[in-house]
PDB file of C-alpha atoms in Angstrom:
ATOM      1  CA  MET A  11      -3.081  11.968  27.531  1.00  0.00           C
ATOM      2  CA  THR A  12      -2.709   9.749  30.595  1.00  0.00           C
ATOM      3  CA  ASN A  13      -6.091  10.724  31.944  1.00  0.00           C
ATOM      4  CA  HIS A  14      -8.513   8.144  30.651  1.00  0.00           C
ATOM      5  CA  THR A  15     -11.578   6.295  31.780  1.00  0.00           C
ATOM      6  CA  HIS A  16     -11.072   3.085  29.884  1.00  0.00           C
ATOM      7  CA  GLU A  17     -10.714  -0.284  31.443  1.00  0.00           C
ATOM      8  CA  ILE A  18      -7.424  -1.524  30.237  1.00  0.00           C
ATOM      9  CA  ILE A  19      -7.353  -5.307  30.251  1.00  0.00           C
ATOM     10  CA  ASP A  20      -3.652  -5.690  29.548  1.00  0.00           C
ATOM     11  CA  ILE A  21      -0.412  -3.680  29.386  1.00  0.00           C
ATOM     12  CA  GLN A  22       2.341  -4.755  27.144  1.00  0.00           C
ATOM     13  CA  GLN A  23       6.004  -3.598  27.272  1.00  0.00           C
ATOM     14  CA  THR A  24       8.165  -3.420  24.239  1.00  0.00           C
ATOM     15  CA  THR A  25      11.164  -1.465  23.073  1.00  0.00           C
ATOM     16  CA  CYS A  26       9.595  -0.213  19.794  1.00  0.00           C
ATOM     17  CA  CYS A  27       5.943   0.031  18.984  1.00  0.00           C
ATOM     18  CA  ILE A  28       5.075   0.482  15.292  1.00  0.00           C
ATOM     19  CA  VAL A  29       1.560   1.607  14.340  1.00  0.00           C
ATOM     20  CA  GLY A  30       0.648   0.608  10.783  1.00  0.00           C
ATOM     21  CA  ALA A  31       1.654  -2.619   8.941  1.00  0.00           C
ATOM     22  CA  GLY A  32       2.117  -1.179   5.481  1.00  0.00           C
ATOM     23  CA  PRO A  33       5.366  -1.607   3.549  1.00  0.00           C
ATOM     24  CA  ALA A  34       7.190   0.843   5.825  1.00  0.00           C
ATOM     25  CA  GLY A  35       6.017  -0.618   9.048  1.00  0.00           C
ATOM     26  CA  VAL A  36       6.447  -4.380   8.275  1.00  0.00           C
ATOM     27  CA  VAL A  37      10.018  -3.833   6.800  1.00  0.00           C
ATOM     28  CA  LEU A  38      11.029  -1.649   9.717  1.00  0.00           C
ATOM     29  CA  GLY A  39       9.705  -4.246  12.100  1.00  0.00           C
ATOM     30  CA  LEU A  40      11.677  -6.953  10.362  1.00  0.00           C
ATOM     31  CA  LEU A  41      14.946  -4.979  10.371  1.00  0.00           C
ATOM     32  CA  LEU A  42      14.623  -4.102  14.010  1.00  0.00           C
ATOM     33  CA  ALA A  43      13.661  -7.764  14.959  1.00  0.00           C
ATOM     34  CA  ARG A  44      16.759  -9.083  13.097  1.00  0.00           C
ATOM     35  CA  GLN A  45      18.843  -6.815  15.346  1.00  0.00           C
ATOM     36  CA  GLY A  46      17.424  -8.364  18.533  1.00  0.00           C
ATOM     37  CA  ILE A  47      15.167  -5.334  19.361  1.00  0.00           C
ATOM     38  CA  GLN A  48      11.785  -6.055  20.881  1.00  0.00           C
ATOM     39  CA  VAL A  49       9.107  -4.934  18.400  1.00  0.00           C
ATOM     40  CA  THR A  50       5.330  -4.737  18.546  1.00  0.00           C
ATOM     41  CA  LEU A  51       3.563  -3.987  15.325  1.00  0.00           C
ATOM     42  CA  LEU A  52      -0.006  -2.800  15.340  1.00  0.00           C
ATOM     43  CA  GLU A  53      -2.250  -3.114  12.240  1.00  0.00           C
ATOM     44  CA  LEU A  54      -5.897  -1.756  12.110  1.00  0.00           C
ATOM     45  CA  HIS A  55      -7.125  -4.454   9.657  1.00  0.00           C
ATOM     46  CA  GLN A  56      -7.667  -8.118  10.276  1.00  0.00           C
ATOM     47  CA  ASP A  57      -5.675  -9.004   7.288  1.00  0.00           C
ATOM     48  CA  PHE A  58      -3.485  -7.569   4.420  1.00  0.00           C
ATOM     49  CA  ASP A  59      -5.894  -8.454   1.623  1.00  0.00           C
ATOM     50  CA  ARG A  60      -7.209  -5.118   0.549  1.00  0.00           C
ATOM     51  CA  ASP A  61      -7.794  -3.780  -2.940  1.00  0.00           C
ATOM     52  CA  PHE A  62      -6.141  -1.001  -4.875  1.00  0.00           C
ATOM     53  CA  ARG A  63      -2.904  -0.629  -2.887  1.00  0.00           C
ATOM     54  CA  GLY A  64       0.438  -0.130  -4.495  1.00  0.00           C
ATOM     55  CA  ASP A  65       1.416  -3.193  -6.367  1.00  0.00           C
ATOM     56  CA  THR A  66       4.778  -2.102  -7.826  1.00  0.00           C
ATOM     57  CA  ILE A  67       8.214  -2.763  -6.260  1.00  0.00           C
ATOM     58  CA  HIS A  68      10.910  -0.574  -7.725  1.00  0.00           C
ATOM     59  CA  PRO A  69      14.529  -1.618  -8.476  1.00  0.00           C
ATOM     60  CA  SER A  70      15.779   0.310  -5.450  1.00  0.00           C
ATOM     61  CA  VAL A  71      13.464  -1.650  -3.073  1.00  0.00           C
ATOM     62  CA  MET A  72      14.561  -4.924  -4.779  1.00  0.00           C
ATOM     63  CA  GLU A  73      18.141  -4.035  -3.982  1.00  0.00           C
ATOM     64  CA  ILE A  74      17.179  -3.548  -0.305  1.00  0.00           C
ATOM     65  CA  MET A  75      15.538  -7.009  -0.348  1.00  0.00           C
ATOM     66  CA  ALA A  76      18.784  -8.389  -1.799  1.00  0.00           C
ATOM     67  CA  GLN A  77      20.788  -6.754   0.920  1.00  0.00           C
ATOM     68  CA  ILE A  78      18.684  -8.481   3.515  1.00  0.00           C
ATOM     69  CA  GLY A  79      18.780 -11.774   1.712  1.00  0.00           C
ATOM     70  CA  LEU A  80      15.188 -11.937   0.649  1.00  0.00           C
ATOM     71  CA  ALA A  81      15.073 -10.911  -3.000  1.00  0.00           C
ATOM     72  CA  ASP A  82      15.412 -14.369  -4.601  1.00  0.00           C
ATOM     73  CA  ARG A  83      12.573 -15.794  -2.310  1.00  0.00           C
ATOM     74  CA  LEU A  84      10.312 -12.796  -2.963  1.00  0.00           C
ATOM     75  CA  LEU A  85      10.663 -13.425  -6.671  1.00  0.00           C
ATOM     76  CA  GLU A  86       9.458 -16.873  -6.203  1.00  0.00           C
ATOM     77  CA  LEU A  87       5.992 -15.380  -5.666  1.00  0.00           C
ATOM     78  CA  PRO A  88       3.776 -15.034  -8.712  1.00  0.00           C
ATOM     79  CA  HIS A  89       4.565 -11.647 -10.223  1.00  0.00           C
ATOM     80  CA  SER A  90       5.241  -9.877 -13.597  1.00  0.00           C
ATOM     81  CA  LYS A  91       7.991  -7.463 -14.585  1.00  0.00           C
ATOM     82  CA  ALA A  92       7.570  -4.095 -16.452  1.00  0.00           C
ATOM     83  CA  ARG A  93      10.860  -3.375 -18.268  1.00  0.00           C
ATOM     84  CA  THR A  94       9.518  -0.336 -20.075  1.00  0.00           C
ATOM     85  CA  LEU A  95       6.794   2.196 -19.553  1.00  0.00           C
ATOM     86  CA  LYS A  96       4.964   4.003 -22.253  1.00  0.00           C
ATOM     87  CA  LEU A  97       1.823   5.960 -22.744  1.00  0.00           C
ATOM     88  CA  ASN A  98      -0.555   5.541 -25.734  1.00  0.00           C
ATOM     89  CA  SER A  99      -1.812   8.940 -26.837  1.00  0.00           C
ATOM     90  CA  PRO A 100      -3.978  10.081 -29.828  1.00  0.00           C
ATOM     91  CA  THR A 101      -0.850  11.287 -31.482  1.00  0.00           C
ATOM     92  CA  GLY A 102       1.128   8.177 -31.023  1.00  0.00           C
ATOM     93  CA  ASP A 103       3.136   6.265 -28.373  1.00  0.00           C
ATOM     94  CA  ILE A 104       5.237   8.085 -25.816  1.00  0.00           C
ATOM     95  CA  ALA A 105       8.238   6.263 -24.389  1.00  0.00           C
ATOM     96  CA  LEU A 106       8.590   7.402 -20.757  1.00  0.00           C
ATOM     97  CA  THR A 107      11.392   5.217 -19.569  1.00  0.00           C
ATOM     98  CA  ASN A 108      13.326   1.963 -20.186  1.00  0.00           C
ATOM     99  CA  PHE A 109      14.245   0.338 -17.001  1.00  0.00           C
ATOM    100  CA  SER A 110      16.484  -2.159 -18.582  1.00  0.00           C
ATOM    101  CA  ARG A 111      19.093   0.562 -18.887  1.00  0.00           C
ATOM    102  CA  LEU A 112      19.501   0.800 -15.119  1.00  0.00           C
ATOM    103  CA  LYS A 113      22.698  -0.453 -13.666  1.00  0.00           C
ATOM    104  CA  THR A 114      21.082  -2.814 -11.185  1.00  0.00           C
ATOM    105  CA  PRO A 115      20.463  -6.651 -10.920  1.00  0.00           C
ATOM    106  CA  TYR A 116      16.750  -5.703 -11.029  1.00  0.00           C
ATOM    107  CA  PRO A 117      16.234  -3.572 -14.155  1.00  0.00           C
ATOM    108  CA  TYR A 118      12.490  -3.674 -14.031  1.00  0.00           C
ATOM    109  CA  ILE A 119       9.503  -2.840 -11.925  1.00  0.00           C
ATOM    110  CA  THR A 120       8.259  -5.897 -10.139  1.00  0.00           C
ATOM    111  CA  ILE A 121       4.435  -6.045 -10.151  1.00  0.00           C
ATOM    112  CA  LEU A 122       3.408  -8.006  -7.151  1.00  0.00           C
ATOM    113  CA  PRO A 123       0.133  -7.571  -5.171  1.00  0.00           C
ATOM    114  CA  GLN A 124       0.985  -5.599  -1.990  1.00  0.00           C
ATOM    115  CA  ALA A 125      -0.943  -7.978   0.199  1.00  0.00           C
ATOM    116  CA  LYS A 126       1.458 -10.831  -0.941  1.00  0.00           C
ATOM    117  CA  PHE A 127       4.467  -8.663  -0.221  1.00  0.00           C
ATOM    118  CA  LEU A 128       3.290  -7.636   3.225  1.00  0.00           C
ATOM    119  CA  ASP A 129       2.395 -11.164   4.165  1.00  0.00           C
ATOM    120  CA  PHE A 130       5.849 -12.311   2.938  1.00  0.00           C
ATOM    121  CA  ILE A 131       7.813  -9.791   5.038  1.00  0.00           C
ATOM    122  CA  ALA A 132       5.539 -10.263   8.122  1.00  0.00           C
ATOM    123  CA  THR A 133       5.973 -14.053   7.951  1.00  0.00           C
ATOM    124  CA  GLU A 134       9.698 -13.563   7.774  1.00  0.00           C
ATOM    125  CA  ALA A 135       9.598 -11.128  10.846  1.00  0.00           C
ATOM    126  CA  GLN A 136       7.507 -13.666  12.799  1.00  0.00           C
ATOM    127  CA  LYS A 137      10.406 -16.130  12.726  1.00  0.00           C
ATOM    128  CA  TYR A 138      11.993 -13.858  15.424  1.00  0.00           C
ATOM    129  CA  PRO A 139      10.668 -14.316  19.017  1.00  0.00           C
ATOM    130  CA  ASN A 140      11.126 -10.599  19.779  1.00  0.00           C
ATOM    131  CA  PHE A 141       8.638  -9.611  17.040  1.00  0.00           C
ATOM    132  CA  ASN A 142       4.968  -9.394  17.803  1.00  0.00           C
ATOM    133  CA  LEU A 143       2.252  -8.571  15.181  1.00  0.00           C
ATOM    134  CA  ILE A 144      -1.148  -7.634  16.398  1.00  0.00           C
ATOM    135  CA  MET A 145      -3.868  -7.413  13.692  1.00  0.00           C
ATOM    136  CA  GLY A 146      -7.194  -5.658  14.375  1.00  0.00           C
ATOM    137  CA  ALA A 147      -5.500  -3.153  16.718  1.00  0.00           C
ATOM    138  CA  ASN A 148      -7.399   0.196  16.430  1.00  0.00           C
ATOM    139  CA  VAL A 149      -5.055   2.805  18.018  1.00  0.00           C
ATOM    140  CA  GLN A 150      -7.157   5.430  19.690  1.00  0.00           C
ATOM    141  CA  GLU A 151      -4.782   7.295  22.102  1.00  0.00           C
ATOM    142  CA  ILE A 152      -1.129   8.234  22.390  1.00  0.00           C
ATOM    143  CA  ILE A 153       0.341   7.805  26.011  1.00  0.00           C
ATOM    144  CA  GLU A 154       2.185  10.935  26.825  1.00  0.00           C
ATOM    145  CA  GLU A 155       3.987  11.457  30.159  1.00  0.00           C
ATOM    146  CA  ASP A 156       6.110  14.497  30.988  1.00  0.00           C
ATOM    147  CA  GLY A 157       6.093  15.614  27.434  1.00  0.00           C
ATOM    148  CA  VAL A 158       7.357  12.248  26.126  1.00  0.00           C
ATOM    149  CA  VAL A 159       5.384   9.700  24.143  1.00  0.00           C
ATOM    150  CA  ARG A 160       5.473   6.392  26.052  1.00  0.00           C
ATOM    151  CA  GLY A 161       3.231   4.273  23.770  1.00  0.00           C
ATOM    152  CA  VAL A 162      -0.258   3.927  22.690  1.00  0.00           C
ATOM    153  CA  ARG A 163      -3.697   2.566  23.680  1.00  0.00           C
ATOM    154  CA  TYR A 164      -5.758   0.599  21.098  1.00  0.00           C
ATOM    155  CA  ARG A 165      -9.104  -1.118  20.941  1.00  0.00           C
ATOM    156  CA  SER A 166      -9.464  -4.735  19.867  1.00  0.00           C
ATOM    157  CA  HIS A 167     -12.635  -6.926  19.979  1.00  0.00           C
ATOM    158  CA  GLY A 168     -14.312  -4.298  22.172  1.00  0.00           C
ATOM    159  CA  SER A 169     -11.563  -4.104  24.771  1.00  0.00           C
ATOM    160  CA  TRP A 170      -8.816  -1.570  25.564  1.00  0.00           C
ATOM    161  CA  HIS A 171      -5.160  -2.630  25.472  1.00  0.00           C
ATOM    162  CA  GLU A 172      -1.919  -0.619  26.218  1.00  0.00           C
ATOM    163  CA  VAL A 173       1.494  -0.851  24.693  1.00  0.00           C
ATOM    164  CA  ARG A 174       4.310   0.997  26.381  1.00  0.00           C
ATOM    165  CA  ALA A 175       7.482   1.580  24.411  1.00  0.00           C
ATOM    166  CA  LEU A 176      10.726   3.457  24.431  1.00  0.00           C
ATOM    167  CA  LEU A 177      10.121   4.391  20.822  1.00  0.00           C
ATOM    168  CA  THR A 178       6.733   4.773  19.057  1.00  0.00           C
ATOM    169  CA  VAL A 179       6.593   4.972  15.318  1.00  0.00           C
ATOM    170  CA  GLY A 180       3.653   6.190  13.245  1.00  0.00           C
ATOM    171  CA  ALA A 181       3.650   4.276   9.955  1.00  0.00           C
ATOM    172  CA  ASP A 182      -0.139   4.373   9.285  1.00  0.00           C
ATOM    173  CA  GLY A 183      -0.213   6.089   5.940  1.00  0.00           C
ATOM    174  CA  ARG A 184      -1.335   9.438   4.502  1.00  0.00           C
ATOM    175  CA  PHE A 185      -4.487   9.528   6.548  1.00  0.00           C
ATOM    176  CA  SER A 186      -2.455   8.842   9.639  1.00  0.00           C
ATOM    177  CA  ARG A 187      -4.324   8.533  12.978  1.00  0.00           C
ATOM    178  CA  MET A 188      -1.013   8.792  14.729  1.00  0.00           C
ATOM    179  CA  ARG A 189      -0.190  12.165  13.139  1.00  0.00           C
ATOM    180  CA  GLN A 190      -3.623  13.514  14.042  1.00  0.00           C
ATOM    181  CA  LEU A 191      -3.176  12.232  17.750  1.00  0.00           C
ATOM    182  CA  ALA A 192       0.308  13.895  17.922  1.00  0.00           C
ATOM    183  CA  GLY A 193      -1.089  17.238  16.604  1.00  0.00           C
ATOM    184  CA  PHE A 194       0.997  17.319  13.438  1.00  0.00           C
ATOM    185  CA  ASN A 195      -0.584  19.256  10.601  1.00  0.00           C
ATOM    186  CA  PRO A 196       0.829  18.210   7.228  1.00  0.00           C
ATOM    187  CA  VAL A 197       1.199  20.583   4.364  1.00  0.00           C
ATOM    188  CA  LYS A 198      -1.640  19.659   2.037  1.00  0.00           C
ATOM    189  CA  THR A 199      -1.188  19.642  -1.743  1.00  0.00           C
ATOM    190  CA  SER A 200      -3.789  18.573  -4.248  1.00  0.00           C
ATOM    191  CA  PRO A 201      -3.003  17.493  -7.801  1.00  0.00           C
ATOM    192  CA  PRO A 202      -5.476  18.800 -10.468  1.00  0.00           C
ATOM    193  CA  MET A 203      -7.036  15.380 -10.982  1.00  0.00           C
ATOM    194  CA  ASP A 204      -9.316  12.710  -9.477  1.00  0.00           C
ATOM    195  CA  VAL A 205      -8.702   9.005  -9.735  1.00  0.00           C
ATOM    196  CA  MET A 206     -11.339   6.287  -9.963  1.00  0.00           C
ATOM    197  CA  TRP A 207     -10.311   2.724  -9.143  1.00  0.00           C
ATOM    198  CA  PHE A 208     -11.962  -0.388 -10.449  1.00  0.00           C
ATOM    199  CA  ARG A 209     -11.014  -3.808 -11.880  1.00  0.00           C
ATOM    200  CA  LEU A 210     -11.721  -5.541 -15.265  1.00  0.00           C
ATOM    201  CA  PRO A 211     -11.179  -9.168 -16.341  1.00  0.00           C
ATOM    202  CA  LYS A 212      -7.781  -9.862 -17.957  1.00  0.00           C
ATOM    203  CA  LYS A 213      -7.759 -12.092 -21.037  1.00  0.00           C
ATOM    204  CA  PRO A 214      -4.877 -14.646 -21.305  1.00  0.00           C
ATOM    205  CA  GLU A 215      -3.757 -13.154 -24.680  1.00  0.00           C
ATOM    206  CA  GLU A 216      -3.369  -9.611 -23.281  1.00  0.00           C
ATOM    207  CA  ALA A 217       0.068  -8.350 -22.670  1.00  0.00           C
ATOM    208  CA  ASP A 218       1.426  -8.367 -19.067  1.00  0.00           C
ATOM    209  CA  GLY A 219       2.856  -5.455 -17.169  1.00  0.00           C
ATOM    210  CA  LEU A 220       2.156  -1.689 -16.675  1.00  0.00           C
ATOM    211  CA  SER A 221       0.840   0.666 -19.287  1.00  0.00           C
ATOM    212  CA  GLY A 222      -0.865   4.011 -19.589  1.00  0.00           C
ATOM    213  CA  ARG A 223      -3.266   5.585 -22.009  1.00  0.00           C
ATOM    214  CA  VAL A 224      -3.801   9.290 -22.442  1.00  0.00           C
ATOM    215  CA  GLY A 225      -6.746  11.082 -24.111  1.00  0.00           C
ATOM    216  CA  TYR A 226      -8.114  14.660 -23.982  1.00  0.00           C
ATOM    217  CA  GLY A 227      -8.718  15.512 -20.276  1.00  0.00           C
ATOM    218  CA  LYS A 228      -8.336  11.991 -19.120  1.00  0.00           C
ATOM    219  CA  MET A 229      -5.901   9.147 -18.551  1.00  0.00           C
ATOM    220  CA  VAL A 230      -5.970   5.447 -17.762  1.00  0.00           C
ATOM    221  CA  VAL A 231      -3.222   3.387 -16.049  1.00  0.00           C
ATOM    222  CA  LEU A 232      -3.438  -0.434 -16.254  1.00  0.00           C
ATOM    223  CA  LEU A 233      -1.843  -2.495 -13.594  1.00  0.00           C
ATOM    224  CA  ASP A 234      -1.554  -6.256 -14.275  1.00  0.00           C
ATOM    225  CA  ARG A 235      -2.812  -8.359 -11.336  1.00  0.00           C
ATOM    226  CA  SER A 236      -2.555 -11.805 -13.215  1.00  0.00           C
ATOM    227  CA  ASP A 237      -6.221 -12.545 -13.807  1.00  0.00           C
ATOM    228  CA  PHE A 238      -7.611  -8.986 -13.796  1.00  0.00           C
ATOM    229  CA  TRP A 239      -6.601  -5.420 -14.559  1.00  0.00           C
ATOM    230  CA  GLN A 240      -6.460  -2.959 -11.728  1.00  0.00           C
ATOM    231  CA  VAL A 241      -7.530   0.255 -13.524  1.00  0.00           C
ATOM    232  CA  ALA A 242      -6.839   3.838 -12.435  1.00  0.00           C
ATOM    233  CA  TYR A 243      -9.137   6.209 -14.440  1.00  0.00           C
ATOM    234  CA  MET A 244      -7.837   9.718 -14.049  1.00  0.00           C
ATOM    235  CA  ILE A 245     -10.097  12.734 -14.844  1.00  0.00           C
ATOM    236  CA  SER A 246      -9.816  16.424 -14.357  1.00  0.00           C
ATOM    237  CA  LYS A 247     -10.267  17.679 -10.767  1.00  0.00           C
ATOM    238  CA  GLY A 248     -13.924  18.091  -9.969  1.00  0.00           C
ATOM    239  CA  ALA A 249     -15.188  16.142 -13.032  1.00  0.00           C
ATOM    240  CA  PHE A 250     -16.443  13.156 -11.081  1.00  0.00           C
ATOM    241  CA  ALA A 251     -19.882  14.693 -10.404  1.00  0.00           C
ATOM    242  CA  LYS A 252     -20.476  15.312 -14.098  1.00  0.00           C
ATOM    243  CA  LEU A 253     -19.271  11.720 -14.879  1.00  0.00           C
ATOM    244  CA  ARG A 254     -21.452  10.225 -12.264  1.00  0.00           C
ATOM    245  CA  THR A 255     -24.477  12.079 -13.637  1.00  0.00           C
ATOM    246  CA  ALA A 256     -23.677  10.849 -17.116  1.00  0.00           C
ATOM    247  CA  GLY A 257     -23.926   7.227 -15.898  1.00  0.00           C
ATOM    248  CA  ILE A 258     -22.147   3.954 -16.405  1.00  0.00           C
ATOM    249  CA  ASP A 259     -22.724   3.828 -20.141  1.00  0.00           C
ATOM    250  CA  PHE A 260     -20.837   7.080 -20.576  1.00  0.00           C
ATOM    251  CA  LEU A 261     -17.920   5.696 -18.513  1.00  0.00           C
ATOM    252  CA  ARG A 262     -17.802   2.626 -20.648  1.00  0.00           C
ATOM    253  CA  LYS A 263     -17.639   4.606 -23.820  1.00  0.00           C
ATOM    254  CA  SER A 264     -15.048   6.950 -22.406  1.00  0.00           C
ATOM    255  CA  LEU A 265     -12.901   4.049 -21.268  1.00  0.00           C
ATOM    256  CA  VAL A 266     -13.164   2.247 -24.561  1.00  0.00           C
ATOM    257  CA  GLU A 267     -12.026   5.445 -26.323  1.00  0.00           C
ATOM    258  CA  LEU A 268      -8.694   5.090 -24.465  1.00  0.00           C
ATOM    259  CA  VAL A 269      -8.561   1.291 -24.374  1.00  0.00           C
ATOM    260  CA  PRO A 270     -10.208  -0.044 -27.542  1.00  0.00           C
ATOM    261  CA  GLU A 271      -9.479  -3.606 -26.768  1.00  0.00           C
ATOM    262  CA  PHE A 272     -11.866  -3.357 -23.734  1.00  0.00           C
ATOM    263  CA  SER A 273     -14.732  -2.907 -26.292  1.00  0.00           C
ATOM    264  CA  VAL A 274     -14.826  -6.743 -26.997  1.00  0.00           C
ATOM    265  CA  GLY A 275     -17.271  -8.236 -24.580  1.00  0.00           C
ATOM    266  CA  GLY A 276     -17.995  -4.999 -22.965  1.00  0.00           C
ATOM    267  CA  ALA A 277     -16.129  -2.884 -20.349  1.00  0.00           C
TER     268      ALA A 277
END
């Protein structure tokens, strides 16, 4: 992969190059930077503010935050806590779990927009001079020499750049470009459902937290994002085409059947 025709405008040297500034990438970058290791973190997007990413921080992750001395400050950010998780079904409520029974200082799921979490961790990492975060870095090539990965090449603002590293980490998610470039073929599994994501206004009097509603052949999960609900509407695999043909009014009616409180003022 060393044969290329691009004009490289700069070559950077680092100890560890991490591709992908999601939760795994930013936390790894912070931990390495705290140990004095030179880190370059590359993120495709220009910012962290993207919709419909994971907004839940589980107790085990909060314990990790506590171990590195960041839990209290993290909880100063606006958030909510889900201490129980239940499903509402046509035959009654189903209690799935009660997090308050966990033997941990954080017996709940912390609901915090992932963008805020990523920004918090990245800001902490940037306090270390050996940490370098580059936003808008579109990794296109892996540098491979003598069978060893030596770094990556990325595009930014129409120009090519090169980062050479002793260790290159692919942390760019389930649709990983790095995995594709390295020739890794994941074992694919497909759950028998499709998920539609959308948002609806949240009224002040509505309960906070995380909840789910189950009906016949469909399910809704509601994530509290302070001033609106992030809604995951789950349907049977392959049913989206039929739902799309039925139109938005059918979707509204189907949603209200599961979440009757959304009927006031329209869904």
